[in-house]
Structures are given as C-alpha cells and as structure tokens.
Short mmCIF file of C-alpha atoms in Angstrom, two decimals:
data_model
loop_
_atom_site.label_atom_id
_atom_site.label_comp_id
_atom_site.label_asym_id
_atom_site.label_seq_id
_atom_site.Cartn_x
_atom_site.Cartn_y
_atom_site.Cartn_z
CA UNK Y 12 0.00 0.00 0.00
CA UNK Y 13 1.05 3.64 -0.44
CA UNK Y 14 1.77 5.79 2.59
CA UNK Y 15 2.05 9.57 2.47
CA UNK Y 16 5.00 11.32 4.13
CA UNK Y 17 5.09 15.07 4.79
CA UNK Y 18 7.64 17.15 6.65
CA UNK Y 19 8.73 20.77 7.02
CA UNK Y 20 11.74 22.12 5.12
CA UNK Y 21 14.59 24.05 6.75
CA UNK Y 22 15.38 26.77 4.20
CA UNK Y 23 17.57 29.80 3.64
CA UNK Y 24 16.40 32.96 1.86
CA UNK Y 25 17.77 31.88 -1.53
CA UNK Y 26 15.89 28.57 -1.34
CA UNK Y 27 12.68 30.30 -0.24
CA UNK Y 28 12.91 32.53 -3.30
CA UNK Y 29 13.47 29.52 -5.57
CA UNK Y 30 10.44 27.72 -4.12
CA UNK Y 31 8.30 30.84 -4.48
CA UNK Y 32 9.32 31.12 -8.15
CA UNK Y 33 8.37 27.49 -8.80
CA UNK Y 34 5.01 27.98 -7.08
CA UNK Y 35 4.42 31.15 -9.11
CA UNK Y 36 5.15 29.45 -12.44
CA UNK Y 37 2.94 26.51 -11.48
CA UNK Y 38 0.10 28.90 -10.57
CA UNK Y 39 0.57 30.90 -13.78
CA UNK Y 40 0.45 27.74 -15.92
CA UNK Y 41 -2.70 26.57 -14.12
CA UNK Y 42 -4.46 29.93 -14.54
CA UNK Y 43 -3.40 30.23 -18.19
CA UNK Y 44 -4.62 26.69 -18.95
CA UNK Y 45 -7.86 27.26 -17.06
CA UNK Y 46 -8.58 30.48 -18.93
CA UNK Y 47 -7.91 28.80 -22.26
CA UNK Y 48 -10.08 25.76 -21.52
CA UNK Y 49 -12.92 28.00 -20.34
CA UNK Y 50 -12.76 29.90 -23.65
CA UNK Y 51 -12.91 26.60 -25.54
CA UNK Y 52 -15.92 25.44 -23.53
CA UNK Y 53 -17.70 28.77 -24.11
CA UNK Y 54 -16.95 28.57 -27.84
CA UNK Y 55 -18.26 25.00 -28.10
CA UNK Y 56 -21.39 25.94 -26.18
CA UNK Y 57 -22.17 28.90 -28.46
CA UNK Y 58 -21.22 27.18 -31.73
CA UNK Y 59 -22.77 23.89 -32.73
CA UNK Y 60 -20.60 23.63 -35.80
CA UNK Y 61 -16.82 23.97 -35.96
CA UNK Y 62 -16.33 22.86 -32.37
CA UNK Y 63 -12.83 22.73 -30.89
CA UNK Y 64 -11.63 19.47 -29.38
CA UNK Y 65 -11.12 19.81 -25.64
CA UNK Y 66 -7.34 19.74 -25.07
CA UNK Y 67 -5.45 17.10 -23.12
CA UNK Y 68 -2.61 17.88 -20.72
CA UNK Y 69 -0.15 17.16 -23.54
CA UNK Y 70 -1.95 19.61 -25.86
CA UNK Y 71 -1.93 22.30 -23.20
CA UNK Y 72 1.78 21.84 -22.57
CA UNK Y 73 2.59 22.08 -26.30
CA UNK Y 74 0.61 25.32 -26.56
CA UNK Y 75 2.28 26.62 -23.37
CA UNK Y 76 5.75 26.05 -24.85
CA UNK Y 77 4.77 27.67 -28.16
CA UNK Y 78 2.71 30.62 -26.88
CA UNK Y 79 3.65 31.43 -23.30
CA UNK Y 80 7.32 30.62 -22.76
CA UNK Y 81 8.61 32.94 -25.52
CA UNK Y 82 6.97 35.95 -23.85
CA UNK Y 83 7.57 34.76 -20.25
CA UNK Y 84 11.31 34.08 -19.96
CA UNK Y 85 11.07 33.58 -16.20
CA UNK Y 86 9.61 30.13 -16.99
CA UNK Y 87 13.20 29.05 -17.75
CA UNK Y 88 14.33 29.94 -14.22
CA UNK Y 89 12.46 26.97 -12.76
CA UNK Y 90 12.14 23.27 -13.46
CA UNK Y 91 10.00 22.34 -16.45
CA UNK Y 92 8.18 19.87 -14.18
CA UNK Y 93 6.33 22.63 -12.29
CA UNK Y 94 4.14 23.83 -15.23
CA UNK Y 95 3.85 20.30 -16.64
CA UNK Y 96 2.34 18.92 -13.44
CA UNK Y 97 0.10 21.98 -13.06
CA UNK Y 98 -1.43 21.28 -16.49
CA UNK Y 99 -1.76 17.56 -15.70
CA UNK Y 100 -3.60 18.41 -12.50
CA UNK Y 101 -5.81 20.86 -14.41
CA UNK Y 102 -6.71 18.22 -16.99
CA UNK Y 103 -7.56 15.79 -14.18
CA UNK Y 104 -9.65 18.45 -12.43
CA UNK Y 105 -11.70 18.94 -15.62
CA UNK Y 106 -12.18 15.16 -15.96
CA UNK Y 107 -13.52 15.01 -12.40
CA UNK Y 108 -15.79 17.98 -13.10
CA UNK Y 109 -17.17 16.43 -16.31
CA UNK Y 110 -17.95 13.23 -14.37
CA UNK Y 111 -19.75 15.32 -11.70
CA UNK Y 112 -17.35 14.02 -9.04
CA UNK Y 113 -16.03 17.48 -8.17
CA UNK Y 114 -16.75 21.13 -8.85
CA UNK Y 115 -15.08 22.78 -11.88
CA UNK Y 116 -11.53 24.06 -11.27
CA UNK Y 117 -11.07 27.66 -10.18
CA UNK Y 118 -8.36 30.24 -10.68
CA UNK Y 119 -5.59 30.28 -8.08
CA UNK Y 120 -4.51 33.31 -6.07
CA UNK Y 121 -0.98 34.19 -5.03
CA UNK Y 122 -0.22 33.19 -1.45
CA UNK Y 123 -3.19 30.84 -1.14
CA UNK Y 124 -2.50 27.09 -1.37
CA UNK Y 125 0.85 27.68 -3.09
CA UNK Y 126 2.33 24.36 -4.26
CA UNK Y 127 4.10 22.60 -7.12
CA UNK Y 128 5.20 19.08 -8.03
CA UNK Y 129 8.58 17.88 -9.30
CA UNK Y 130 9.84 14.55 -10.57
CA UNK Y 131 13.09 13.21 -11.98
CA UNK Y 132 16.39 12.81 -10.15
CA UNK Y 133 15.29 12.84 -6.50
CA UNK Y 134 17.69 11.68 -3.77
CA UNK Y 135 17.08 11.15 -0.07
CA UNK Y 136 19.59 11.53 2.73
CA UNK Y 137 18.94 11.36 6.46
CA UNK Y 138 18.07 15.04 6.95
CA UNK Y 139 17.99 16.42 3.41
CA UNK Y 140 16.45 15.75 0.02
CA UNK Y 141 17.70 16.65 -3.46
CA UNK Y 142 15.13 17.82 -6.02
CA UNK Y 143 15.59 18.93 -9.66
CA UNK Y 144 16.77 22.50 -10.38
CA UNK Y 145 16.70 23.56 -6.71
CA UNK Y 146 19.21 21.07 -5.28
CA UNK Y 147 19.53 19.86 -1.70
CA UNK Y 148 16.91 20.96 0.83
CA UNK Y 149 17.33 20.35 4.56
CA UNK Y 150 14.54 18.97 6.76
CA UNK Y 151 13.85 19.15 10.49
CA UNK Y 152 13.21 15.43 10.86
CA UNK Y 153 14.83 12.27 9.55
CA UNK Y 154 13.68 11.04 6.15
CA UNK Y 155 12.90 7.40 5.22
CA UNK Y 156 16.09 6.85 3.19
CA UNK Y 157 15.09 3.27 2.30
CA UNK Y 158 12.46 4.62 -0.08
CA UNK Y 159 13.04 6.39 -3.38
CA UNK Y 160 10.12 8.68 -4.34
CA UNK Y 161 9.37 9.23 -8.02
CA UNK Y 162 7.89 12.68 -7.43
CA UNK Y 163 7.54 15.21 -4.60
CA UNK Y 164 5.08 18.00 -3.89
CA UNK Y 165 6.28 21.16 -2.16
CA UNK Y 166 3.65 23.40 -0.59
CA UNK Y 167 3.48 26.52 1.57
CA UNK Y 168 1.30 27.09 4.62
CA UNK Y 169 1.58 30.62 6.00
CA UNK Y 170 5.36 31.25 6.02
CA UNK Y 171 6.48 27.61 6.18
CA UNK Y 172 7.31 25.23 3.34
CA UNK Y 173 6.59 21.49 3.40
CA UNK Y 174 7.60 18.59 1.17
CA UNK Y 175 5.51 15.46 0.71
CA UNK Y 176 5.71 12.24 -1.28
CA UNK Y 177 4.25 8.75 -1.39
CA UNK Y 178 6.13 5.57 -0.58
CA UNK Y 179 5.41 1.87 -0.56
CA UNK Y 180 4.53 0.54 2.86
CA UNK Y 181 3.92 -3.03 3.96
CA UNK Y 182 1.16 -3.00 6.62
CA UNK Y 183 1.63 -5.13 9.71
CA UNK Y 184 -1.41 -7.15 10.73
CA UNK Y 185 -2.02 -7.04 14.47
CA UNK Y 186 -4.63 -8.74 16.59
CA UNK Y 187 -7.56 -6.38 17.17
CA UNK Y 188 -9.03 -5.63 20.57
CA UNK Y 189 -12.57 -5.44 19.16
CA UNK Y 190 -13.07 -6.64 15.54
CA UNK Y 191 -16.07 -4.38 14.90
CA UNK Y 192 -16.82 -0.94 16.28
CA UNK Y 193 -19.47 1.69 15.61
CA UNK Y 194 -18.65 5.40 15.63
CA UNK Y 195 -21.26 8.04 16.45
CA UNK Y 196 -20.08 11.55 15.53
CA UNK Y 197 -21.36 14.49 17.52
CA UNK Y 198 -20.92 18.15 18.38
CA UNK Y 199 -20.44 17.96 22.15
CA UNK Y 200 -18.04 15.05 21.76
CA UNK Y 201 -16.25 14.31 18.50
CA UNK Y 202 -16.98 10.58 18.63
CA UNK Y 203 -18.71 8.07 20.86
CA UNK Y 204 -17.65 4.49 20.20
CA UNK Y 205 -19.88 1.47 20.65
CA UNK Y 206 -17.28 0.19 23.14
CA UNK Y 207 -18.17 3.09 25.45
CA UNK Y 208 -15.13 5.24 24.75
CA UNK Y 209 -15.80 8.97 24.32
CA UNK Y 210 -13.40 11.09 22.25
CA UNK Y 211 -13.56 14.81 22.97
CA UNK Y 212 -13.19 17.24 20.08
CA UNK Y 213 -10.35 19.75 19.91
CA UNK Y 214 -12.65 22.76 19.37
CA UNK Y 215 -9.59 24.74 18.33
CA UNK Y 216 -11.52 27.35 16.37
CA UNK Y 217 -13.71 28.19 19.38
CA UNK Y 218 -10.56 28.53 21.48
CA UNK Y 219 -8.88 31.00 19.12
CA UNK Y 220 -11.96 32.65 17.56
CA UNK Y 221 -11.63 35.93 19.47
CA UNK Y 222 -7.91 36.24 18.74
CA UNK Y 223 -8.50 35.51 15.06
CA UNK Y 224 -11.31 38.06 14.85
CA UNK Y 225 -9.12 40.72 16.47
CA UNK Y 226 -6.22 40.10 14.05
CA UNK Y 227 -8.59 40.32 11.09
CA UNK Y 228 -10.16 43.50 12.51
CA UNK Y 229 -6.73 45.13 12.96
CA UNK Y 230 -5.80 44.24 9.38
CA UNK Y 231 -8.95 45.63 7.77
CA UNK Y 232 -7.61 49.12 6.91
CA UNK Y 233 -4.01 48.22 6.00
CA UNK Y 234 -2.98 48.85 2.42
CA UNK Y 235 -3.00 45.59 0.50
CA UNK Y 236 0.54 44.63 -0.50
CA UNK Y 237 2.27 46.85 2.05
CA UNK Y 238 4.83 45.50 4.54
CA UNK Y 239 2.42 45.95 7.46
CA UNK Y 240 -0.33 44.13 5.55
CA UNK Y 241 2.03 41.22 4.77
CA UNK Y 242 3.12 40.91 8.42
CA UNK Y 243 -0.47 40.97 9.63
CA UNK Y 244 -1.55 38.49 6.95
CA UNK Y 245 1.24 36.12 8.02
CA UNK Y 246 0.05 36.34 11.63
CA UNK Y 247 -3.50 35.45 10.55
CA UNK Y 248 -2.24 32.60 8.35
CA UNK Y 249 -0.09 31.22 11.19
CA UNK Y 250 -3.08 31.25 13.53
CA UNK Y 251 -5.23 29.49 10.91
CA UNK Y 252 -2.45 26.90 10.59
CA UNK Y 253 -2.36 26.38 14.36
CA UNK Y 254 -6.15 25.90 14.50
CA UNK Y 255 -6.02 23.39 11.64
CA UNK Y 256 -3.06 21.50 13.14
CA UNK Y 257 -4.79 21.08 16.51
CA UNK Y 258 -7.87 19.73 14.72
CA UNK Y 259 -5.77 17.39 12.55
CA UNK Y 260 -3.89 16.10 15.59
CA UNK Y 261 -7.13 15.09 17.29
CA UNK Y 262 -8.43 13.39 14.13
CA UNK Y 263 -5.13 11.56 13.54
CA UNK Y 264 -5.12 10.22 17.09
CA UNK Y 265 -8.70 9.02 16.69
CA UNK Y 266 -8.08 7.36 13.31
CA UNK Y 267 -4.85 5.74 14.53
CA UNK Y 268 -6.61 4.29 17.56
CA UNK Y 269 -9.47 2.93 15.45
CA UNK Y 270 -7.17 1.41 12.83
CA UNK Y 271 -4.90 -0.24 15.40
CA UNK Y 272 -7.67 -1.73 17.55
CA UNK Y 273 -10.52 -2.47 15.13
CA UNK Y 274 -10.61 -4.28 11.81
CA UNK Y 275 -14.09 -3.07 10.82
CA UNK Y 276 -15.42 0.43 11.46
CA UNK Y 277 -19.01 1.59 10.96
CA UNK Y 278 -19.74 5.33 10.81
CA UNK Y 279 -23.17 6.90 10.75
CA UNK Y 280 -24.20 8.49 7.46
CA UNK Y 281 -24.64 12.17 8.33
CA UNK Y 282 -26.44 14.71 6.16
CA UNK Y 283 -23.72 17.29 6.74
CA UNK Y 284 -24.84 19.55 3.89
CA UNK Y 285 -28.31 19.79 5.43
CA UNK Y 286 -26.88 20.50 8.88
CA UNK Y 287 -24.69 23.29 7.45
CA UNK Y 288 -27.81 25.38 6.76
CA UNK Y 289 -27.80 26.40 10.43
CA UNK Y 290 -24.99 28.95 10.98
CA UNK Y 291 -24.17 28.00 14.58
CA UNK Y 292 -24.37 24.31 13.78
CA UNK Y 293 -22.15 24.82 10.74
CA UNK Y 294 -19.42 26.46 12.86
CA UNK Y 295 -19.55 23.58 15.34
CA UNK Y 296 -19.33 20.99 12.56
CA UNK Y 297 -16.35 22.71 10.94
CA UNK Y 298 -14.63 23.04 14.31
CA UNK Y 299 -15.01 19.31 14.94
CA UNK Y 300 -13.69 18.38 11.50
CA UNK Y 301 -16.49 16.03 10.41
CA UNK Y 302 -15.11 15.95 6.86
CA UNK Y 303 -11.87 14.37 8.03
CA UNK Y 304 -13.61 12.00 10.40
CA UNK Y 305 -15.99 10.65 7.76
CA UNK Y 306 -13.07 9.70 5.50
CA UNK Y 307 -12.06 6.91 7.87
CA UNK Y 308 -13.47 4.18 5.63
CA UNK Y 309 -15.36 1.04 6.60
CA UNK Y 310 -12.57 -1.47 7.10
CA UNK Y 311 -8.87 -1.78 7.70
CA UNK Y 312 -6.69 -4.79 7.01
#
C-alpha cells in the first residue's frame, strides 16, 4: 500500500525565493490553462458547428511552450516539471468535473495554497532531500532513506514550506481488541464508540476565535501589498495553521486508535450539507472536522 509522508523544510532565503518562483510558475500555468479551456468550452457551447476538441494535458503543454514561454522568460528559471504537473492536475480536475465528481476548477490566487510538483532525479539523505533544479533541501526530521520517491510536492502554509511524497509501505497485521466498532459523531463530543469510549473534540476554532477576529479586525484598513499588511496576513495565516493543526492532531489520534484496535469500522451516514444550513451548527461541525472524520473508511486490514 502507499503511505504519504510530509515534513517541514529548513530553508535559507535563496531557497525560499526559488520555491516561491516554482510555485508562481505553477500557478501561472494553471491559470493560463484554465482560462484557455474556459474559452474553448464557451466557444463550443455557443457554436454547434466547428467545435474545438477539448485539449489534453499534452496539448496544453505544447501550446504553453509555443505561446507562453517565448513571452515569459522567467519560466526558464524553474524546473519544467512545475508547469507540466500543473497542467496535468488541471486536466484531471476537468475530468472530475465532467464526471460530476467534483466542482469545476477555479483560478488560483498568489499566497493561497501555493504548491508545485517535481519529478526526476530525487535523492534522499537522512536530513535532506535533493530535487531537480533547486538542489539539496534540509529537513527538520529524519527522512525514510530506504524509499526512493518518483515525485515530490512542495507546498506553503503561511510562512512555512513542506515537502511530501508517497512511498510503498507493507502493513503489519495485528490482533484487534474489538473486531467491529461503531462510531457516532457528535458536536459535544467528537466521537462516541460502541465500546463506550468517548473522544472529545479539539474545538480549536472556538478557542482561538476571538484572537483571530481581532487580528482580522486590525488588518482591515491596512494597504494591501504593504509590509504591514504582509506581516499581519502572516500572523493570521499562522493562527489558521495552528487551528487546523490542533484539529488534525485530534483526528489523527482518533483514526490511529481505530485502525490499530478495530478491523471493521461503521460510521453513521450524516447529512452534513443539510446541517450546514444552520450557521451556529455549521461552525460547530467545521470546528469538529467532520469531513476528516468521515473519511475513515469502513474497514482496515
């Protein structure tokens, strides 16, 4: 089975600039491809005859090389993998949208969900990883050097950069304390198990709601793009990251406990979209992280 690994990078200013450039090129390629595909869809909808074939990721990359790179020389400052993977992900996003599995892709904004993917000559050492074009990047924790990833994804959350990749993992079968367990999700308590165990929710948003509101209120009149605005925005982003990490920690502990002690897990089928109509209830549901909890699955080997 595949196991995801994600860790924070320990960077200098030169490396931060290089990562920001890669993320910017990836975002530009995504937005350019999205704008072009939207024009094609609009043309095909308005014209019954002389329709244009919807482009594949390969088509988009060929057009990008021919039309965009000559007028955007800064594309050559980064690895060619960054725009290639952005267009692949865009093509996959449209496929999911056409199948009604997901909503149509949207344009990306600078500083929000910045990320890019690289493949090629990737090397792992104990506390550093080598990626194409950028070179060696240090990490805060030891890497699984026995595995050789084919590709890596580098992303930014607030002012920190993270690297993630997938690796083959052989699961170890252990004897389960209770083969089957039922999980009842709630608002007062995150989960009540059929074995009688109650798991309290983190409620991290409720804990930091006033502080977050104050930071946003103080930032309301700052000039967008100014140094003060950037500092304040980083503070808000760091607080959002802390709230999300506390919530994720609680969910990871719950899922780890369930997977290690139960081979079959039953979760109630909640109408979350219907519950979200109530504003107060919606805030409580988001604070508990129901979306992450309901992705537990129904069984574990």
